[in-house]
Coordinates of N, CA and C in Angstrom, one line a residue:
X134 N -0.7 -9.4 -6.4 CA 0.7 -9.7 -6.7 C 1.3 -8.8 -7.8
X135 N 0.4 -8.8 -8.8 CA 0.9 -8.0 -10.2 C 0.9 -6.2 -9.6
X136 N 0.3 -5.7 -9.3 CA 0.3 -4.5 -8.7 C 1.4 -4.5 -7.6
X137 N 1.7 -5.4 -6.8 CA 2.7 -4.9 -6.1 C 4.2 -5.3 -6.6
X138 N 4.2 -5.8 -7.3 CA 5.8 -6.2 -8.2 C 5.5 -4.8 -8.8
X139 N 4.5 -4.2 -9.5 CA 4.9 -3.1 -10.1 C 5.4 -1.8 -9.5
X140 N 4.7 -1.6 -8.3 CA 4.7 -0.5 -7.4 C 6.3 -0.6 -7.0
X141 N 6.7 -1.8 -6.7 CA 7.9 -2.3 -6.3 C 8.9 -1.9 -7.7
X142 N 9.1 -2.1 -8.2 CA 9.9 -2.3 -9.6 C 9.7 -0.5 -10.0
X143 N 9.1 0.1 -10.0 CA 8.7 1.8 -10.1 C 9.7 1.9 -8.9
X144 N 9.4 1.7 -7.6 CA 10.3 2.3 -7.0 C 11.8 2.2 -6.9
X145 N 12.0 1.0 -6.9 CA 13.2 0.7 -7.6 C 14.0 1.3 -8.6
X146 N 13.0 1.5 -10.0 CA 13.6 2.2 -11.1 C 14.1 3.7 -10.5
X147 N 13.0 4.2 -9.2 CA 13.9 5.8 -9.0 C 14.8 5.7 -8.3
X148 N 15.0 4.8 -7.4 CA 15.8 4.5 -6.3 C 17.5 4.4 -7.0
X149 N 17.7 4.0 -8.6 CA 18.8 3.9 -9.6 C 19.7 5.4 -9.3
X150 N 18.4 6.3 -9.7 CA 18.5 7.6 -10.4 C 19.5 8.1 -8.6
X151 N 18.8 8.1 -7.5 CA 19.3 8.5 -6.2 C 20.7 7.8 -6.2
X152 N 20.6 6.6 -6.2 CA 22.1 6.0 -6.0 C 23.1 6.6 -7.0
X153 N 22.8 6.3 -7.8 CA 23.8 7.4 -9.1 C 24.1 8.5 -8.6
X154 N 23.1 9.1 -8.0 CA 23.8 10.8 -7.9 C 24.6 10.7 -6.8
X155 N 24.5 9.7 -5.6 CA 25.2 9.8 -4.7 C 26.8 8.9 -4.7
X156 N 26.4 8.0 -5.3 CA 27.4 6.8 -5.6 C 27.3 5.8 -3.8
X157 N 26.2 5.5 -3.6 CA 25.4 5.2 -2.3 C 24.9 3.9 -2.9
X158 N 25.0 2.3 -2.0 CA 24.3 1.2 -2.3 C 22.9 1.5 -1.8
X159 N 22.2 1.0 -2.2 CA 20.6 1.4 -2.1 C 20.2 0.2 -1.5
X160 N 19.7 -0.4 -0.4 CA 19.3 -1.7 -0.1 C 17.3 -1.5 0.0
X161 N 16.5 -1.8 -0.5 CA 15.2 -2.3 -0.8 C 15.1 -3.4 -0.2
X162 N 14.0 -3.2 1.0 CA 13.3 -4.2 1.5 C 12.0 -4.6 0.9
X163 N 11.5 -5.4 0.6 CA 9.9 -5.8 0.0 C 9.2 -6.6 0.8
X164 N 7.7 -7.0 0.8 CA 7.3 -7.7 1.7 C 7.3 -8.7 1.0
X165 N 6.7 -9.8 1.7 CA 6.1 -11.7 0.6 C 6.5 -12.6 2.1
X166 N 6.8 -11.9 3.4 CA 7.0 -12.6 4.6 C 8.2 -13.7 4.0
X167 N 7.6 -15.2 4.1 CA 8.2 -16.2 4.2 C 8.7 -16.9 2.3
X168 N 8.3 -15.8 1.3 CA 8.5 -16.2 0.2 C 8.9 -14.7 -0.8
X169 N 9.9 -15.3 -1.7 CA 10.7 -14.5 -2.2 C 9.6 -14.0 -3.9
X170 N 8.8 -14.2 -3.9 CA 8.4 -13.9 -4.9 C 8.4 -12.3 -5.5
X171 N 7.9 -11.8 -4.9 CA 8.0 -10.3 -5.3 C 9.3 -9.4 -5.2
X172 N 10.3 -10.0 -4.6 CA 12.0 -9.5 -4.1 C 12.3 -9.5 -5.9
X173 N 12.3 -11.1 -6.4 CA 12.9 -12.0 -7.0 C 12.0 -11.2 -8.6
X174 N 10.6 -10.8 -9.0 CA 10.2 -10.4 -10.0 C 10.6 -8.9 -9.8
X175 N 10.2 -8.1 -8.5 CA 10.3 -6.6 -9.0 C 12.0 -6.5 -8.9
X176 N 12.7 -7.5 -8.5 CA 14.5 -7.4 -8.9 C 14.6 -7.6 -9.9
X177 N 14.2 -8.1 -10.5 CA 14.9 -8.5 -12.3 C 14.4 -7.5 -13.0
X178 N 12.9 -7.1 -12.7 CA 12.2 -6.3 -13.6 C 12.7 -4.7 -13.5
X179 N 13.4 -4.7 -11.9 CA 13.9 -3.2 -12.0 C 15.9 -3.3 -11.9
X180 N 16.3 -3.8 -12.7 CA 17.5 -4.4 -12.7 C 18.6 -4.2 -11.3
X181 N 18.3 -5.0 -10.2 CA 18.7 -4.9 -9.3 C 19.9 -5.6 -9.3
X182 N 21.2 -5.3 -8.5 CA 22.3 -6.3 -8.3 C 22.4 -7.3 -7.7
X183 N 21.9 -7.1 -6.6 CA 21.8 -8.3 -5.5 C 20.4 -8.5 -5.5
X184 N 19.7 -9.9 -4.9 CA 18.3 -10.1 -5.1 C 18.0 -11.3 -3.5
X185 N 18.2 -11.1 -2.9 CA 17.7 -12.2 -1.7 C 16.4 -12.5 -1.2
X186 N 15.9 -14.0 -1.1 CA 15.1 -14.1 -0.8 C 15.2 -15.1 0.5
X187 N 13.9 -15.5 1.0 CA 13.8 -16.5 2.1 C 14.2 -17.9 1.9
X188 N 13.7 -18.2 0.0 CA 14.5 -19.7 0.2 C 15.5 -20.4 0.3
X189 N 16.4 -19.2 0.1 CA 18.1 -19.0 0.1 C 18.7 -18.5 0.6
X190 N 19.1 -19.1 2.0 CA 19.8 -18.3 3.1 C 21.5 -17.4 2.1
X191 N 21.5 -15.8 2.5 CA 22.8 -16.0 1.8 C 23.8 -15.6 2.7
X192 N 25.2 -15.2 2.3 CA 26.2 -15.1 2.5 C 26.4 -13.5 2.3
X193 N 27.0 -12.6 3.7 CA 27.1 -11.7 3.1 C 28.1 -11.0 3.2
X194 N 29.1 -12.0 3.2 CA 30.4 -12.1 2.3 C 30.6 -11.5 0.8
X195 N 29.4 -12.2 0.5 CA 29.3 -13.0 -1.0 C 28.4 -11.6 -1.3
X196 N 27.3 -11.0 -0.9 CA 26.9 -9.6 -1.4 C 27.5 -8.6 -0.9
X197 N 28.9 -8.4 0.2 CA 29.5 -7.3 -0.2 C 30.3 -7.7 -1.2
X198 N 30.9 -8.5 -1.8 CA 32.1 -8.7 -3.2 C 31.2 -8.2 -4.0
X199 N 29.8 -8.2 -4.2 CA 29.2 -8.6 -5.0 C 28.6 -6.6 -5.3
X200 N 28.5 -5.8 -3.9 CA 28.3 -4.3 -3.5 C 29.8 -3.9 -4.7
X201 N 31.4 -4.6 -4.2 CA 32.5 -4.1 -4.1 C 32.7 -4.2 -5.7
X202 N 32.1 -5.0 -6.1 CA 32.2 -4.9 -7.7 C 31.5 -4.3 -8.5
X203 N 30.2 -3.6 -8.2 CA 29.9 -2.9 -9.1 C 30.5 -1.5 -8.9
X204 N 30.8 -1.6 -7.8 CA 31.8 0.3 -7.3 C 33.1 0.0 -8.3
X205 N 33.5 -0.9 -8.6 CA 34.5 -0.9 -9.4 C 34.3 -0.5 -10.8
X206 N 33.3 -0.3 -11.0 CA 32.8 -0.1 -13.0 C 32.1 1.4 -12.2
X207 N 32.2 2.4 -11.2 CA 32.0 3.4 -10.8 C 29.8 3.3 -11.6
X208 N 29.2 2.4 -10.9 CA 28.0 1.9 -10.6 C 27.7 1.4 -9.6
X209 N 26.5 2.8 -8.6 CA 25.6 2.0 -7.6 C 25.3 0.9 -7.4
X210 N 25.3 0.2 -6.7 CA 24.1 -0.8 -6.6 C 23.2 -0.9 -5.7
X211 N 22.0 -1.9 -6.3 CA 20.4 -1.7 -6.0 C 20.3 -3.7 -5.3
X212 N 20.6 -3.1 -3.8 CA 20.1 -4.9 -3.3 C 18.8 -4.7 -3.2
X213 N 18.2 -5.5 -3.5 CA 16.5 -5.9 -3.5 C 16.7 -7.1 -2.7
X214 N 15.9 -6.9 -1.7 CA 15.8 -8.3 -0.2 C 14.3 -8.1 0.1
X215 N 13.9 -9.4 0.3 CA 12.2 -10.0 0.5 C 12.7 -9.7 2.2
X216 N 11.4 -9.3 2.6 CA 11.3 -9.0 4.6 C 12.0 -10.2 5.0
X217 N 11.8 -11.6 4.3 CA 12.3 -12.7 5.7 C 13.2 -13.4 4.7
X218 N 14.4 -12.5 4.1 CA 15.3 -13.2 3.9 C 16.6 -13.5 5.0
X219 N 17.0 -14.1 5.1 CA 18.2 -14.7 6.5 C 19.3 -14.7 5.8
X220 N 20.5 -14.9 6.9 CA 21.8 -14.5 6.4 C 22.0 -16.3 6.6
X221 N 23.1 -16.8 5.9 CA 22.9 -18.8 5.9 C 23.5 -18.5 8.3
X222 N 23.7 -18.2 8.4 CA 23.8 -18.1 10.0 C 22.4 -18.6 10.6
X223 N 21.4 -18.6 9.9 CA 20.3 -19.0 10.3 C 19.2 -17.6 11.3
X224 N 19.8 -16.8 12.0 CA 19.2 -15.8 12.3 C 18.3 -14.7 11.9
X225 N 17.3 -15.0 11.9 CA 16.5 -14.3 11.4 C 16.7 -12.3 11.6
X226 N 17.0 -11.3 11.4 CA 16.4 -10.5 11.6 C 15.4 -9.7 11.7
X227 N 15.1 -9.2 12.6 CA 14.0 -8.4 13.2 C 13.9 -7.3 13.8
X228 N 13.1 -6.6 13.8 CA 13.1 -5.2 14.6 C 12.7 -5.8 16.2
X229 N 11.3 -6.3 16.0 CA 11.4 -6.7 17.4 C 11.0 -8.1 17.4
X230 N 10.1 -8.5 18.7 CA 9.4 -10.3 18.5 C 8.2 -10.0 18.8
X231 N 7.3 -9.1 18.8 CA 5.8 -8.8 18.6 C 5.2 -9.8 17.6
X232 N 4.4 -10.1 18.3 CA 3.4 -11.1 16.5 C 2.2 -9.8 16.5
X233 N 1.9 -10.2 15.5 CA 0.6 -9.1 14.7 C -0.4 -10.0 15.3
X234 N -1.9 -9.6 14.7 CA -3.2 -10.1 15.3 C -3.5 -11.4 14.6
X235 N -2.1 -12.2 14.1 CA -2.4 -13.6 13.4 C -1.7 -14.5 13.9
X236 N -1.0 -13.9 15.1 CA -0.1 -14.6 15.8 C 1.2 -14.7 14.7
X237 N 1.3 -14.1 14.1 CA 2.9 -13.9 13.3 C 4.0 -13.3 13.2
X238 N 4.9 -14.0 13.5 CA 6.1 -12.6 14.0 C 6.2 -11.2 12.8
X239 N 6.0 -10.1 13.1 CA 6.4 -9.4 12.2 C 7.5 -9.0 11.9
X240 N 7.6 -9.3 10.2 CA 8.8 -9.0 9.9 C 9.6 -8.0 9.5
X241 N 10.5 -7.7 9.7 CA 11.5 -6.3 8.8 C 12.7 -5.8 9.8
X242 N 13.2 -5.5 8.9 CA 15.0 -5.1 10.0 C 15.7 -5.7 9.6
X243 N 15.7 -6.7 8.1 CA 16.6 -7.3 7.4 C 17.4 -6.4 6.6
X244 N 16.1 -5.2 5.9 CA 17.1 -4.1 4.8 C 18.3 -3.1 6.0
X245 N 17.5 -2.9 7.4 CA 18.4 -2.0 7.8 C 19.5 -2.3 8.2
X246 N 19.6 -3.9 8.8 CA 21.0 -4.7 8.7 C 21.6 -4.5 7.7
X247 N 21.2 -4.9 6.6 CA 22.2 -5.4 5.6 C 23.2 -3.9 5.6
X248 N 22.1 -2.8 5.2 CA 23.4 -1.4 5.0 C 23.8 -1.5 5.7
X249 N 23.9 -1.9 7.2 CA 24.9 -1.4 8.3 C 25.8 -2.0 7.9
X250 N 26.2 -3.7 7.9 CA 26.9 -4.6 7.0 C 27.4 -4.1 6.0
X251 N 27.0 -3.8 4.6 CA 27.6 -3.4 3.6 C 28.4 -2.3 4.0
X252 N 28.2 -1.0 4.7 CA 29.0 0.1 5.0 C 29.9 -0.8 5.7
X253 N 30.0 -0.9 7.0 CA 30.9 -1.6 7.8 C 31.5 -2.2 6.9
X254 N 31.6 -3.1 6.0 CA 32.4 -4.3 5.7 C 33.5 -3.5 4.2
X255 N 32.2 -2.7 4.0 CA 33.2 -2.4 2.1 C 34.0 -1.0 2.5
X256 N 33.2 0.0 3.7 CA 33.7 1.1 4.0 C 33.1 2.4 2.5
X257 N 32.0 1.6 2.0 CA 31.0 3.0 1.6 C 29.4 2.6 1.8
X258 N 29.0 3.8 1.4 CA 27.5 4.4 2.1 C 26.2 3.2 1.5
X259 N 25.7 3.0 2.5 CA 24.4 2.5 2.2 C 23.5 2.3 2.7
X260 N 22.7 2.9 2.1 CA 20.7 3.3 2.9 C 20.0 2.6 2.6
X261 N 18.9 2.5 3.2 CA 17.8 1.4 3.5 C 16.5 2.2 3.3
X262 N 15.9 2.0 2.2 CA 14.3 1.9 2.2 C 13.1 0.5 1.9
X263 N 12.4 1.2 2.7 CA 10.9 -0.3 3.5 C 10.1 0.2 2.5
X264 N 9.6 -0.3 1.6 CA 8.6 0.1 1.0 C 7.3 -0.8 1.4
X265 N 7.1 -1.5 2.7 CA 6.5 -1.7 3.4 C 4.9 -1.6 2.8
X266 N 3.9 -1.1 3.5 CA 2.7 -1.0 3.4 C 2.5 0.0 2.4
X267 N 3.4 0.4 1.0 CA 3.1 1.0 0.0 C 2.7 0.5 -0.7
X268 N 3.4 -1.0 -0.8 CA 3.2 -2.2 -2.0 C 1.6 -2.5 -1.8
X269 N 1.0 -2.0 -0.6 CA -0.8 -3.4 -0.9 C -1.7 -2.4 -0.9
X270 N -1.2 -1.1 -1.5 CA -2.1 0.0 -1.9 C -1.9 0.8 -2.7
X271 N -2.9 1.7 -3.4 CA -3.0 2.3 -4.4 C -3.4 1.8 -5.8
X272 N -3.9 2.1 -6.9 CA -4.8 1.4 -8.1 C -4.0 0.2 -8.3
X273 N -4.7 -1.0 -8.8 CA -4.8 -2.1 -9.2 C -4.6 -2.0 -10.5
X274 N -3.5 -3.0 -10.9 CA -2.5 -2.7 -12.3 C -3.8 -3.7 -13.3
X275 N -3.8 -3.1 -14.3 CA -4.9 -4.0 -15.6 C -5.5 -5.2 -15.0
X276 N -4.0 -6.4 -15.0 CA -3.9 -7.3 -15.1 C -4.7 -7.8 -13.4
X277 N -4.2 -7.5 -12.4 CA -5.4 -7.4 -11.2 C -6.5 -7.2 -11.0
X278 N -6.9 -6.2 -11.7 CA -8.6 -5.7 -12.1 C -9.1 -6.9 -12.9
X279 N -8.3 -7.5 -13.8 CA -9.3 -8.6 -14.9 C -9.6 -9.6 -13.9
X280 N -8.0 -10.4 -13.3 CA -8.3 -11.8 -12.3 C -9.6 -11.3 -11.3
X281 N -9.2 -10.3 -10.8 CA -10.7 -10.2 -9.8 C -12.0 -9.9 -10.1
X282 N -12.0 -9.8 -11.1 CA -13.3 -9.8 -11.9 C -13.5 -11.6 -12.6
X283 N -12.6 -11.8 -12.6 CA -12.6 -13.3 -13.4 C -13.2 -14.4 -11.9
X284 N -12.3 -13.7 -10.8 CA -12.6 -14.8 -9.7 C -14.1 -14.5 -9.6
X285 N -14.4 -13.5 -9.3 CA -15.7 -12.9 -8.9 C -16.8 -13.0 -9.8
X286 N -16.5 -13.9 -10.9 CA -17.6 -14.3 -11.2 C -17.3 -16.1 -11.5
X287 N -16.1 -16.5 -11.0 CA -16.2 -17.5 -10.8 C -16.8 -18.7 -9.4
X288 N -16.5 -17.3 -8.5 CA -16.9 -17.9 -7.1 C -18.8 -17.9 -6.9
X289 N -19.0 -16.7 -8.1 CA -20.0 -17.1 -8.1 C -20.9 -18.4 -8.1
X290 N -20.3 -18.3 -9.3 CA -20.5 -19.8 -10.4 C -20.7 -21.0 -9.5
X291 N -19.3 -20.8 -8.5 CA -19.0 -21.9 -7.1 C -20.4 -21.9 -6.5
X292 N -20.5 -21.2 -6.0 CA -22.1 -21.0 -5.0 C -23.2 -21.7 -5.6
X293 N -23.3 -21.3 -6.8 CA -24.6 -21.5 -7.5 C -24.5 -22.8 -7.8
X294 N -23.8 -23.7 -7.7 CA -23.3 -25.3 -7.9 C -23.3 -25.6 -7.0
X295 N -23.2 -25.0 -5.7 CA -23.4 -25.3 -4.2 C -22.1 -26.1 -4.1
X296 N -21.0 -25.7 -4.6 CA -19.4 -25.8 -4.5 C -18.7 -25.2 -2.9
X297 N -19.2 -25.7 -1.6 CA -18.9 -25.2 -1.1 C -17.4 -25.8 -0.2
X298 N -16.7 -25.0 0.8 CA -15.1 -26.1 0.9 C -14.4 -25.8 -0.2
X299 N -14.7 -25.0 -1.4 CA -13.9 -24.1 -2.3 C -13.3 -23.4 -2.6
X300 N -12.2 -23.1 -3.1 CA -12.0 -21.3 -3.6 C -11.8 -21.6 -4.6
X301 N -11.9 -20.3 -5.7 CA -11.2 -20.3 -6.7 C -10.2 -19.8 -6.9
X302 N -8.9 -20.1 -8.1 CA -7.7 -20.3 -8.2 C -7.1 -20.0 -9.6
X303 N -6.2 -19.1 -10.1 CA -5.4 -19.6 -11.2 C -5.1 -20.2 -11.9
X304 N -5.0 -20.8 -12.3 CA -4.2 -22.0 -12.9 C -3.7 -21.8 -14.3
X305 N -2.7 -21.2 -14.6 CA -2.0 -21.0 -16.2 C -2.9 -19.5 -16.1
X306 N -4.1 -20.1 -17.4 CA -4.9 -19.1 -17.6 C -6.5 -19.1 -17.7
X307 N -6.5 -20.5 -16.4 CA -7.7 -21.3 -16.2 C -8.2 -20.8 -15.0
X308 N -9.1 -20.8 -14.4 CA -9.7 -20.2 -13.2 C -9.9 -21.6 -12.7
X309 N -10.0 -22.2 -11.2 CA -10.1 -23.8 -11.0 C -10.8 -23.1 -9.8
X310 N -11.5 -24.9 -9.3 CA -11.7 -24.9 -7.9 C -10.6 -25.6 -7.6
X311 N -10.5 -25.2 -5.8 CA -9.3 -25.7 -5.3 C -10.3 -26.3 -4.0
X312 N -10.0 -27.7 -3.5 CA -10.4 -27.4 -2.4 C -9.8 -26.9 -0.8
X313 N -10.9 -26.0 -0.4 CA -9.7 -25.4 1.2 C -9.2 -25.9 1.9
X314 N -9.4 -26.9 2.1 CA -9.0 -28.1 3.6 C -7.6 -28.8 2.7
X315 N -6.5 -27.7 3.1 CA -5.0 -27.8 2.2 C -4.8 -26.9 1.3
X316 N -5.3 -26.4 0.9 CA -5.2 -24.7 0.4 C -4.3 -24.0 0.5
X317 N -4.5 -23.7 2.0 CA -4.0 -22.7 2.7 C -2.8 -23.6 3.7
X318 N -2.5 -24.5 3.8 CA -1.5 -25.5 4.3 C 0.1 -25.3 4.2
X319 N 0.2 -24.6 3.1 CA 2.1 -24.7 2.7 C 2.3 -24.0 2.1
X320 N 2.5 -23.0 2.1 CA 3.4 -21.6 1.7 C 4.0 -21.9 -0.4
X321 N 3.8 -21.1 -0.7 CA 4.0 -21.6 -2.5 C 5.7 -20.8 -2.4
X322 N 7.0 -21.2 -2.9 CA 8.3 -20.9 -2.4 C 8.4 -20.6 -4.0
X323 N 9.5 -20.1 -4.0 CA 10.1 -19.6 -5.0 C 11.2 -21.2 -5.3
X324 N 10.8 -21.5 -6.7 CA 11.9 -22.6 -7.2 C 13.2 -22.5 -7.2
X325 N 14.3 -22.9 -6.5 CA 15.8 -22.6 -6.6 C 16.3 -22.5 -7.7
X326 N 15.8 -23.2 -8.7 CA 16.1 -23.4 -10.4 C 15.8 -21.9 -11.0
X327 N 14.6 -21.4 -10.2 CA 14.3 -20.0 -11.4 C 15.1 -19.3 -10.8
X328 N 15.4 -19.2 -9.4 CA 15.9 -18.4 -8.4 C 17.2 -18.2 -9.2
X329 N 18.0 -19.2 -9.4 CA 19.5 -19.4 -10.1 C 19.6 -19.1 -11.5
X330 N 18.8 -19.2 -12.2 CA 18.3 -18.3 -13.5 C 19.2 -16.9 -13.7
X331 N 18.8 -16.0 -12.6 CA 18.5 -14.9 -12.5 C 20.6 -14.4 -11.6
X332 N 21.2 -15.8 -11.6 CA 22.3 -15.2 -10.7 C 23.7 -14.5 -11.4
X333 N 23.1 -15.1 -12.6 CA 23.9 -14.1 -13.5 C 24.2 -12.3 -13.7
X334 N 23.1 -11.9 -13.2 CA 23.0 -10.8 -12.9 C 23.5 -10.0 -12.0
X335 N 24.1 -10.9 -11.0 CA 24.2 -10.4 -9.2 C 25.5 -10.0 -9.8
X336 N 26.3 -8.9 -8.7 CA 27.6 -8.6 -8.8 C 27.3 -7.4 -10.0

């Protein structure tokens, strides 16, 4: 996760420098499927305008005013949108309805919407980059190298206790067993509270 908010947030930061020169809204797609987490950190962290994620269907009414106002202080803007964020219409966008080999719809075609939208609606330019399969490769940021070293010798630890029906887990700055049977059950969402934190920024 830490590696790919960063990879995300870098690209972001160049993505400023393009829009500026062109005076062009920049829309950024990120992956996290069904959860806004990485949209929602590499947005704040690379000062993005608009920020959508999946837990919050939005209005895109409300992010072209939101495009139309920073052209007014003659400033780009940078939407940062998680793959399965939806418009409140409920419609998912998508490229196609293929599921991958997990039986999952794959997701993306939300960033290329939105520019068509923002151009169409405000009547200036806006491009779409997927940074897709960039985010879950390339070196492992500090902070990734230590947790996986930390798990990896805690799953040890699991084995050698004969802890089995386990994984290990995060917790703050505690490594835990979890057990699996519910684990993997329910999707971890982004809080609306933190989400709304951060709305100050939009526009």
């Amino acid at each position: 996760f830490d590696t790919a908010v960063g990879i995300a947030t870098e690209a972001i930061d160049r993505l400023h420098t393009t829009a500026e020169s062109h005076m062009r809204t920049l829309v950024v797609e990120v992956m996290g499927r069904h959860s806004g987490w990485i949209a929602l950190h590499a947005g704040v962290a690379g000062g993005a305008n608009v920020i959508l994620i999946p837990e919050r269907p939005f209005d895109i009414d409300q992010v072209c005013a939101w495009v139309r106002h920073r052209f007014e202080f003659h400033y780009a803007p940078i939407v940062v949108t998680a793959e399965g964020a939806v418009p409140k219409e409920g419609q998912m966008i998508l490229k196609d309805r293929s599921l991958d080999e997990y039986g999952h719809v794959r997701l993306s075609g939300i960033g290329d919407w939105l520019a068509r939208e923002i151009s169409q609606r405000t009547g200036t330019d806006a491009r779409t980059t997927v940074l897709g399969h960039v985010q879950r490769g390339g070196t492992p940021s500090a902070f990734d190298r230590w947790l996986a070293t930390r798990f990896g010798l805690h799953a040890v630890d699991a084995v050698k206790d004969g802890a089995f029906g386990t994984m290990v887990a995060l917790s703050g700055t505690r490594i835990v067993r979890v057990p699996l049977p519910g684990a993997e059950a329910k999707t971890r969402t982004v809080d609306p509270a933190l989400y709304d934190e951060f709305g100050v920024f939009f526009g």
